[in-house]
Amino acid sequence: MNCPRCPGELRPVGPAFLCRGCEGCWFEGDKLEAVLSDGEVVGTPLAVTLIGDDHGVVLESSVTCPRCARVMFRYEYGDSGVDLDACPQHGVWLDDGELG
């Protein structure tokens, strides 16, 4: 799968797909909820996504679903102040640092 944010490739890492280029991650279905309810990301390969780094990508631009290529909609996750990108049929994209 191709990364929706940069030219990188998404690779499976535990319950998600991680882009080594921009360190964003894709969660299919309800897998994000499972990771958040479990609470254990520190010490896993997804820990690199906890703190946002400057990867030279424009975070304000819209992104497309890596499964169906439709533009995803952006929404605030709960009252966290974090905006996520979602495809209603396939999953949720988190940019680097948003999981933290």
PDB file of C-alpha atoms in Angstrom:
ATOM      1  CA  MET A   1       0.000   0.000   0.000  1.00  0.00           C
ATOM      2  CA  ASN A   2       1.182   3.516  -0.742  1.00  0.00           C
ATOM      3  CA  CYS A   3       1.355   6.238   1.894  1.00  0.00           C
ATOM      4  CA  PRO A   4      -1.347   8.888   1.475  1.00  0.00           C
ATOM      5  CA  ARG A   5       0.966  11.637   2.759  1.00  0.00           C
ATOM      6  CA  CYS A   6       4.340  11.054   1.064  1.00  0.00           C
ATOM      7  CA  PRO A   7       5.891   8.831  -1.633  1.00  0.00           C
ATOM      8  CA  GLY A   8       6.631   6.128   0.959  1.00  0.00           C
ATOM      9  CA  GLU A   9       5.187   2.651   1.227  1.00  0.00           C
ATOM     10  CA  LEU A  10       3.018   1.473   4.112  1.00  0.00           C
ATOM     11  CA  ARG A  11       4.336  -1.618   5.869  1.00  0.00           C
ATOM     12  CA  PRO A  12       2.411  -3.752   8.380  1.00  0.00           C
ATOM     13  CA  VAL A  13       3.494  -3.101  11.966  1.00  0.00           C
ATOM     14  CA  GLY A  14       1.351  -4.807  14.590  1.00  0.00           C
ATOM     15  CA  PRO A  15      -2.244  -3.568  14.247  1.00  0.00           C
ATOM     16  CA  ALA A  16      -1.346  -0.765  11.811  1.00  0.00           C
ATOM     17  CA  PHE A  17       0.526   0.075   8.634  1.00  0.00           C
ATOM     18  CA  LEU A  18       3.471   2.431   9.150  1.00  0.00           C
ATOM     19  CA  CYS A  19       5.200   4.714   6.664  1.00  0.00           C
ATOM     20  CA  ARG A  20       8.911   4.858   7.362  1.00  0.00           C
ATOM     21  CA  GLY A  21       9.164   8.032   5.259  1.00  0.00           C
ATOM     22  CA  CYS A  22       6.827  10.370   7.160  1.00  0.00           C
ATOM     23  CA  GLU A  23       6.088   8.099  10.161  1.00  0.00           C
ATOM     24  CA  GLY A  24       2.346   8.358   9.641  1.00  0.00           C
ATOM     25  CA  CYS A  25       0.211   5.299  10.299  1.00  0.00           C
ATOM     26  CA  TRP A  26      -2.935   3.747   8.851  1.00  0.00           C
ATOM     27  CA  PHE A  27      -5.409   1.830  10.998  1.00  0.00           C
ATOM     28  CA  GLU A  28      -8.025  -0.249   9.209  1.00  0.00           C
ATOM     29  CA  GLY A  29     -11.523  -0.643  10.569  1.00  0.00           C
ATOM     30  CA  ASP A  30     -11.661  -0.262  14.344  1.00  0.00           C
ATOM     31  CA  LYS A  31      -8.014  -1.154  15.014  1.00  0.00           C
ATOM     32  CA  LEU A  32      -7.215   2.372  16.218  1.00  0.00           C
ATOM     33  CA  GLU A  33      -9.811   2.004  18.964  1.00  0.00           C
ATOM     34  CA  ALA A  34      -8.262  -1.304  20.011  1.00  0.00           C
ATOM     35  CA  VAL A  35      -4.789   0.265  20.257  1.00  0.00           C
ATOM     36  CA  LEU A  36      -6.096   3.235  22.230  1.00  0.00           C
ATOM     37  CA  SER A  37      -8.049   1.051  24.658  1.00  0.00           C
ATOM     38  CA  ASP A  38      -5.011  -1.201  25.157  1.00  0.00           C
ATOM     39  CA  GLY A  39      -2.807   1.835  25.789  1.00  0.00           C
ATOM     40  CA  GLU A  40       0.479   0.070  25.090  1.00  0.00           C
ATOM     41  CA  VAL A  41       2.352   1.777  22.268  1.00  0.00           C
ATOM     42  CA  VAL A  42       5.573   2.670  24.093  1.00  0.00           C
ATOM     43  CA  GLY A  43       8.117  -0.051  23.446  1.00  0.00           C
ATOM     44  CA  THR A  44       6.422  -1.177  20.222  1.00  0.00           C
ATOM     45  CA  PRO A  45       7.387  -0.320  16.625  1.00  0.00           C
ATOM     46  CA  LEU A  46       4.537   2.241  16.595  1.00  0.00           C
ATOM     47  CA  ALA A  47       6.351   4.311  19.260  1.00  0.00           C
ATOM     48  CA  VAL A  48       8.123   6.277  16.495  1.00  0.00           C
ATOM     49  CA  THR A  49       4.754   7.879  15.680  1.00  0.00           C
ATOM     50  CA  LEU A  50       4.176   9.266  19.191  1.00  0.00           C
ATOM     51  CA  ILE A  51       6.276  12.414  18.754  1.00  0.00           C
ATOM     52  CA  GLY A  52       5.911  14.485  15.608  1.00  0.00           C
ATOM     53  CA  ASP A  53       9.064  15.168  13.631  1.00  0.00           C
ATOM     54  CA  ASP A  54       9.530  17.453  10.627  1.00  0.00           C
ATOM     55  CA  HIS A  55       9.515  15.179   7.597  1.00  0.00           C
ATOM     56  CA  GLY A  56       8.985  17.926   5.039  1.00  0.00           C
ATOM     57  CA  VAL A  57       5.377  16.973   4.284  1.00  0.00           C
ATOM     58  CA  VAL A  58       2.473  19.422   4.118  1.00  0.00           C
ATOM     59  CA  LEU A  59       0.115  18.301   6.861  1.00  0.00           C
ATOM     60  CA  GLU A  60      -2.663  20.718   5.920  1.00  0.00           C
ATOM     61  CA  SER A  61      -3.263  19.109   2.528  1.00  0.00           C
ATOM     62  CA  SER A  62      -5.998  16.530   2.120  1.00  0.00           C
ATOM     63  CA  VAL A  63      -5.076  12.865   1.843  1.00  0.00           C
ATOM     64  CA  THR A  64      -6.652   9.968   0.002  1.00  0.00           C
ATOM     65  CA  CYS A  65      -7.530   6.558   1.372  1.00  0.00           C
ATOM     66  CA  PRO A  66      -4.750   4.051   0.642  1.00  0.00           C
ATOM     67  CA  ARG A  67      -7.436   1.429  -0.138  1.00  0.00           C
ATOM     68  CA  CYS A  68      -9.955   3.241  -2.378  1.00  0.00           C
ATOM     69  CA  ALA A  69      -8.128   6.506  -3.266  1.00  0.00           C
ATOM     70  CA  ARG A  70     -11.073   8.697  -2.215  1.00  0.00           C
ATOM     71  CA  VAL A  71     -10.324  11.927  -0.373  1.00  0.00           C
ATOM     72  CA  MET A  72     -10.688  11.300   3.345  1.00  0.00           C
ATOM     73  CA  PHE A  73     -12.590  13.644   5.637  1.00  0.00           C
ATOM     74  CA  ARG A  74     -10.897  15.321   8.588  1.00  0.00           C
ATOM     75  CA  TYR A  75     -12.440  15.325  12.051  1.00  0.00           C
ATOM     76  CA  GLU A  76     -11.403  16.069  15.621  1.00  0.00           C
ATOM     77  CA  TYR A  77     -10.931  12.891  17.639  1.00  0.00           C
ATOM     78  CA  GLY A  78     -13.159  13.338  20.696  1.00  0.00           C
ATOM     79  CA  ASP A  79     -12.081  16.469  22.550  1.00  0.00           C
ATOM     80  CA  SER A  80      -8.367  15.745  22.066  1.00  0.00           C
ATOM     81  CA  GLY A  81      -7.660  18.674  19.748  1.00  0.00           C
ATOM     82  CA  VAL A  82      -6.165  16.164  17.291  1.00  0.00           C
ATOM     83  CA  ASP A  83      -7.546  16.107  13.757  1.00  0.00           C
ATOM     84  CA  LEU A  84      -7.549  12.709  12.064  1.00  0.00           C
ATOM     85  CA  ASP A  85      -8.268  11.775   8.448  1.00  0.00           C
ATOM     86  CA  ALA A  86     -10.799   9.005   7.891  1.00  0.00           C
ATOM     87  CA  CYS A  87     -12.334   6.921   5.149  1.00  0.00           C
ATOM     88  CA  PRO A  88     -15.758   5.743   6.371  1.00  0.00           C
ATOM     89  CA  GLN A  89     -15.326   2.404   4.633  1.00  0.00           C
ATOM     90  CA  HIS A  90     -11.693   1.560   5.296  1.00  0.00           C
ATOM     91  CA  GLY A  91      -9.955   3.246   8.217  1.00  0.00           C
ATOM     92  CA  VAL A  92      -8.138   6.170   9.797  1.00  0.00           C
ATOM     93  CA  TRP A  93      -4.870   7.936   8.949  1.00  0.00           C
ATOM     94  CA  LEU A  94      -2.742   9.503  11.689  1.00  0.00           C
ATOM     95  CA  ASP A  95       0.123  11.802  10.833  1.00  0.00           C
ATOM     96  CA  ASP A  96       3.358  11.554  12.793  1.00  0.00           C
ATOM     97  CA  GLY A  97       2.790  12.695  16.390  1.00  0.00           C
ATOM     98  CA  GLU A  98      -1.009  12.393  16.368  1.00  0.00           C
ATOM     99  CA  LEU A  99      -1.022   9.012  18.112  1.00  0.00           C
ATOM    100  CA  GLY A 100       0.814  10.583  21.042  1.00  0.00           C
TER     101      GLY A 100
END
